[in-house]
PDB file of N, CA and C in Angstrom:
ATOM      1  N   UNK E1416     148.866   1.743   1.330  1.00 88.00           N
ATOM      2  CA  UNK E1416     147.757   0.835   1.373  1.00 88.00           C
ATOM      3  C   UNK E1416     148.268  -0.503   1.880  1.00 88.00           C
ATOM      4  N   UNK E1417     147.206  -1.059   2.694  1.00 90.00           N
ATOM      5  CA  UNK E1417     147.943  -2.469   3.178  1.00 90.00           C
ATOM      6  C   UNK E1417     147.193  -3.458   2.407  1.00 90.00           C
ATOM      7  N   UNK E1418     147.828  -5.019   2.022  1.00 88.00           N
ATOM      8  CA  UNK E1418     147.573  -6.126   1.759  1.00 88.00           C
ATOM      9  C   UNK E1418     147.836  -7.124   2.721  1.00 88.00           C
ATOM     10  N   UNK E1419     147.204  -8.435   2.593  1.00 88.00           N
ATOM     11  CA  UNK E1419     147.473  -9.466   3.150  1.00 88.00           C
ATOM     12  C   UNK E1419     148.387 -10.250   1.864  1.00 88.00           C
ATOM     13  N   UNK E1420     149.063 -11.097   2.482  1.00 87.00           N
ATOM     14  CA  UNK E1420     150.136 -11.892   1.627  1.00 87.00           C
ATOM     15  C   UNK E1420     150.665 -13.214   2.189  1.00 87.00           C
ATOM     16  N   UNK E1421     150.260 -14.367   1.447  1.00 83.00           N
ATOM     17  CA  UNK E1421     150.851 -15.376   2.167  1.00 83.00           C
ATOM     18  C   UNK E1421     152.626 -15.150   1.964  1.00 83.00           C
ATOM     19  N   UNK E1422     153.640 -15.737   2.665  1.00 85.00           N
ATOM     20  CA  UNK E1422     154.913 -15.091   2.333  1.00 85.00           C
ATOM     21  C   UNK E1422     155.599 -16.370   2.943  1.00 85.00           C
ATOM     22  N   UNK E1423     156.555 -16.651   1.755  1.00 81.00           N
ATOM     23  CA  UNK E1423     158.105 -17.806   2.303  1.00 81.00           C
ATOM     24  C   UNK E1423     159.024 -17.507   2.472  1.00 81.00           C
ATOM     25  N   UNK E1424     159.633 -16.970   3.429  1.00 82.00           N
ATOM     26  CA  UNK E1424     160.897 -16.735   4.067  1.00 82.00           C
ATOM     27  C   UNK E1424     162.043 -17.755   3.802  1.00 82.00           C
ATOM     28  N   UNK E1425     163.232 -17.563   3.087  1.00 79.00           N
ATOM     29  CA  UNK E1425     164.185 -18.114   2.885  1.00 79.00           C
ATOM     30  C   UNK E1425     164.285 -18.996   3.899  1.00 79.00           C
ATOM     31  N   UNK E1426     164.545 -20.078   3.734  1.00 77.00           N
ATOM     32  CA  UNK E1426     165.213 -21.446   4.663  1.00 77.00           C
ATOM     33  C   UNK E1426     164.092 -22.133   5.137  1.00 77.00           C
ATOM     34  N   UNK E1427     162.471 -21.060   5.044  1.00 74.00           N
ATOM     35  CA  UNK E1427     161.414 -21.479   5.851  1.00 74.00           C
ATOM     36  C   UNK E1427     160.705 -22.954   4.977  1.00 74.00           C
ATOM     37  N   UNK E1428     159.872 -23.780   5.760  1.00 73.00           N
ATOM     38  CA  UNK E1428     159.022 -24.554   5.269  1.00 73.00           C
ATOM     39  C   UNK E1428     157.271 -24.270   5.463  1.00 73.00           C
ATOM     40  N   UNK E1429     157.490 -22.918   6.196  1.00 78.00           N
ATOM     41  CA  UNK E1429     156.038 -22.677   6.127  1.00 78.00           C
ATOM     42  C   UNK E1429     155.659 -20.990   5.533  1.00 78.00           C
ATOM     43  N   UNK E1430     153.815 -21.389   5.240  1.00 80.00           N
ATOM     44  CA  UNK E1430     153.649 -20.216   4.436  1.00 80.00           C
ATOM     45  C   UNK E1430     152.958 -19.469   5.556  1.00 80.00           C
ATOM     46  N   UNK E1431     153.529 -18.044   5.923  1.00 87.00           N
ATOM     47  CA  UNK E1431     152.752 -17.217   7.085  1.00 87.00           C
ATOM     48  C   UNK E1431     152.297 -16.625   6.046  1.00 87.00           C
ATOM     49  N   UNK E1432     150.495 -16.037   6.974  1.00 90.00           N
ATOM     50  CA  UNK E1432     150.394 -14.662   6.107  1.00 90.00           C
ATOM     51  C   UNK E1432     150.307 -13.106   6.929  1.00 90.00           C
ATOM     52  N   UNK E1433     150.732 -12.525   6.092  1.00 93.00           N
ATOM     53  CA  UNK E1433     151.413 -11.165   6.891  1.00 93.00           C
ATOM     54  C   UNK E1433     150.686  -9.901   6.235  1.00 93.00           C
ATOM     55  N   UNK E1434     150.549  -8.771   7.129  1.00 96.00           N
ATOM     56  CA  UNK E1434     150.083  -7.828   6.059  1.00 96.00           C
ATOM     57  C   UNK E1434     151.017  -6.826   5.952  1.00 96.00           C
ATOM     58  N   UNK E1435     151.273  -6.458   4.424  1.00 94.00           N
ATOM     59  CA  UNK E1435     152.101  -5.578   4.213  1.00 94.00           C
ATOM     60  C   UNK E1435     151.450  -4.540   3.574  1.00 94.00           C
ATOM     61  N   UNK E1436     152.987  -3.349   3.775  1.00 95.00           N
ATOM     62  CA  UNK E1436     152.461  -2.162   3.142  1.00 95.00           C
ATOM     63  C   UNK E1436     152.811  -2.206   1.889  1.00 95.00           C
ATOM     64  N   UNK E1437     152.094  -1.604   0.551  1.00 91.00           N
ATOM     65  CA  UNK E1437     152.013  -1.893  -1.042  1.00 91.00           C
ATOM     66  C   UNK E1437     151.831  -0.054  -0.511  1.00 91.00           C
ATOM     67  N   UNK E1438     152.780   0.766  -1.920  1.00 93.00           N
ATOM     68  CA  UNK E1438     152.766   1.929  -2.109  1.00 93.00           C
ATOM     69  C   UNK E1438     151.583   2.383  -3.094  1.00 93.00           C
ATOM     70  N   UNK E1439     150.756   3.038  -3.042  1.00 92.00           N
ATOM     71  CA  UNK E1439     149.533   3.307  -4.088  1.00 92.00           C
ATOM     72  C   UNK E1439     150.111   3.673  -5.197  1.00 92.00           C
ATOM     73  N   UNK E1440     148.937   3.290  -6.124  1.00 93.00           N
ATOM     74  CA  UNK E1440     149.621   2.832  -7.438  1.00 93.00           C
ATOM     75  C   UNK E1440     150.013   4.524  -8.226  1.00 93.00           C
ATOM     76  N   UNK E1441     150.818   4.208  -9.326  1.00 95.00           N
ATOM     77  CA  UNK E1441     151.541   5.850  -9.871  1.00 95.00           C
ATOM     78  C   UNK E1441     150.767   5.858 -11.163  1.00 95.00           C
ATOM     79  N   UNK E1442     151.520   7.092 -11.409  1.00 97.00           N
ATOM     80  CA  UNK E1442     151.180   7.074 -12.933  1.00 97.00           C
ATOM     81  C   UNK E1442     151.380   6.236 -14.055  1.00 97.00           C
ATOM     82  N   UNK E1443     150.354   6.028 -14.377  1.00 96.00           N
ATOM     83  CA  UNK E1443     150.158   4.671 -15.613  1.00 96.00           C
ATOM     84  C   UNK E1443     150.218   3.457 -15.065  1.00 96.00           C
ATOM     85  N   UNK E1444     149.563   3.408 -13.514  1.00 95.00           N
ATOM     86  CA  UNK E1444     149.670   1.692 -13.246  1.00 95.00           C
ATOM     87  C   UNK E1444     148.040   1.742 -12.456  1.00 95.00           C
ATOM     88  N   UNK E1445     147.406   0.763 -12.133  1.00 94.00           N
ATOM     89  CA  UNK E1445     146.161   0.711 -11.728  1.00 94.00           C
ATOM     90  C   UNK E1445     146.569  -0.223 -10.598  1.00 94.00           C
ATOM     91  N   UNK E1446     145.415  -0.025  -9.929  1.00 88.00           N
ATOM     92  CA  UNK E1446     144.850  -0.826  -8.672  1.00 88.00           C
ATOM     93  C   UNK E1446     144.106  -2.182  -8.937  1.00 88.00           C
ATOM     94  N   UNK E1447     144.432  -3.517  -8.465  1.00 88.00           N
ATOM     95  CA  UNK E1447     143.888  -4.726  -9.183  1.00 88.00           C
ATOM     96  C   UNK E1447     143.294  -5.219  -7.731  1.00 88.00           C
ATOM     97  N   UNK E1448     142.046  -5.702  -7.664  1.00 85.00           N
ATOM     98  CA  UNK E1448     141.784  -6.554  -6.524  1.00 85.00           C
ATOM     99  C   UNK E1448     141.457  -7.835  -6.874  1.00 85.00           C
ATOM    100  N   UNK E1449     142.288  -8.753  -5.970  1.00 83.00           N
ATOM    101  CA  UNK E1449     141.923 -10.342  -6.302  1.00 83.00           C
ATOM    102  C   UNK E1449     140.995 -10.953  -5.201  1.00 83.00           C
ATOM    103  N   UNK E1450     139.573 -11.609  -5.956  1.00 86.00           N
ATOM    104  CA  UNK E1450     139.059 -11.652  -4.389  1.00 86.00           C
ATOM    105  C   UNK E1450     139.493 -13.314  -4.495  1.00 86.00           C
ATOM    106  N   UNK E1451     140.117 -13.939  -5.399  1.00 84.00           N
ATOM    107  CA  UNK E1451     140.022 -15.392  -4.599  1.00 84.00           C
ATOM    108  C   UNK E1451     141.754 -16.057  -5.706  1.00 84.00           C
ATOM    109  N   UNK E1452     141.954 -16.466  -5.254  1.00 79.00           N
ATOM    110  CA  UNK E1452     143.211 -17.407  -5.691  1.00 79.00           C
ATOM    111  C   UNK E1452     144.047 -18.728  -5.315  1.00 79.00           C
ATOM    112  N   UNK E1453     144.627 -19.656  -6.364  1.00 77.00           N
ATOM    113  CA  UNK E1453     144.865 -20.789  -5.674  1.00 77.00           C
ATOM    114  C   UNK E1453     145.920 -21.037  -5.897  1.00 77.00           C
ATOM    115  N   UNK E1454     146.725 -22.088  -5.392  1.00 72.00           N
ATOM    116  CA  UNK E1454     148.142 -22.641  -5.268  1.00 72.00           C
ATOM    117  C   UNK E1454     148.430 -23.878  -5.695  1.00 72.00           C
ATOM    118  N   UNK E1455     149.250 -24.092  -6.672  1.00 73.00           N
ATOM    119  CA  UNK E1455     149.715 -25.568  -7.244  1.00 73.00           C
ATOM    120  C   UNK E1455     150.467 -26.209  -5.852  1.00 73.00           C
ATOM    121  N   UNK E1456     149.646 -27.529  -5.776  1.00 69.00           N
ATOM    122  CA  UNK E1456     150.358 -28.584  -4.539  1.00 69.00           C
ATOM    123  C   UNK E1456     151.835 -28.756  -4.400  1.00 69.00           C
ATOM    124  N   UNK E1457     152.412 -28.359  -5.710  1.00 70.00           N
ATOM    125  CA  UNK E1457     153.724 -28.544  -6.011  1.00 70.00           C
ATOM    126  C   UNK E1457     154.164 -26.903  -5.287  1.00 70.00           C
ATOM    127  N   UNK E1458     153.622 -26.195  -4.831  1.00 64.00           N
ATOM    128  CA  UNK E1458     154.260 -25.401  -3.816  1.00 64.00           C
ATOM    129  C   UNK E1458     154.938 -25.798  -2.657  1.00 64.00           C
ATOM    130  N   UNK E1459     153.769 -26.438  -2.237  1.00 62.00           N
ATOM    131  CA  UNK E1459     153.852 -27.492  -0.553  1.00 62.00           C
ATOM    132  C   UNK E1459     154.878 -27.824  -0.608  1.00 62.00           C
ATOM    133  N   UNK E1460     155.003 -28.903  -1.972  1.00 64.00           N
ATOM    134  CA  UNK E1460     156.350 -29.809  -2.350  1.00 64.00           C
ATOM    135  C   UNK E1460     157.348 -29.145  -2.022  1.00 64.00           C
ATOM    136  N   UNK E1461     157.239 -28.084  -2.779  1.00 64.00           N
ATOM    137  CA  UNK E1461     159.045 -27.275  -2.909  1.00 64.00           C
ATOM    138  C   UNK E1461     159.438 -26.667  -1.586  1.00 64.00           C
ATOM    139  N   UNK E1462     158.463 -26.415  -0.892  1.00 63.00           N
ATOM    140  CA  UNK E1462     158.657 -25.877   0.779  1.00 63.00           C
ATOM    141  C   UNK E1462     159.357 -26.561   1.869  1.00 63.00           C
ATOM    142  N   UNK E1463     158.478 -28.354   1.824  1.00 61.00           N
ATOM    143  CA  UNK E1463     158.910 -28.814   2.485  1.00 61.00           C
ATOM    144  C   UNK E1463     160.131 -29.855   1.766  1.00 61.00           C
ATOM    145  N   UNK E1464     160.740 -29.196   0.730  1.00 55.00           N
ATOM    146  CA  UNK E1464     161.500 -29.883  -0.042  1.00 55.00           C
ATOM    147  C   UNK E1464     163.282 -29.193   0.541  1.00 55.00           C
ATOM    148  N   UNK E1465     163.265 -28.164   0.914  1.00 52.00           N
ATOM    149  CA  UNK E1465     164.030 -27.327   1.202  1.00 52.00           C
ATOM    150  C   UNK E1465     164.720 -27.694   2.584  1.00 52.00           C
TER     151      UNK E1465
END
């Protein structure tokens, strides 16, 4: 199954988003969908802190 994912690459200062492959879920784990989510500013910080 594919997802989208914002993603920080070691050394990077920026957030790409990429879609990856996620293996379907096994026994005794479920499928979660997030339809909305947010990011502490202090992300930014630590990105372009690097």
């Amino acid at each position: 199954m594919k997802t989208l994912a914002a993603v920080i690459d070691a050394g990077s200062t920026e957030l790409e988003l990429r879609e990856l492959e996620v293996d379907e879920p096994g026994f005794g784990e479920v499928h979660v969908r997030f339809v909305a989510s947010g990011l502490c500013h202090c992300v930014g910080f630590c990105c372009r802190a690097r």
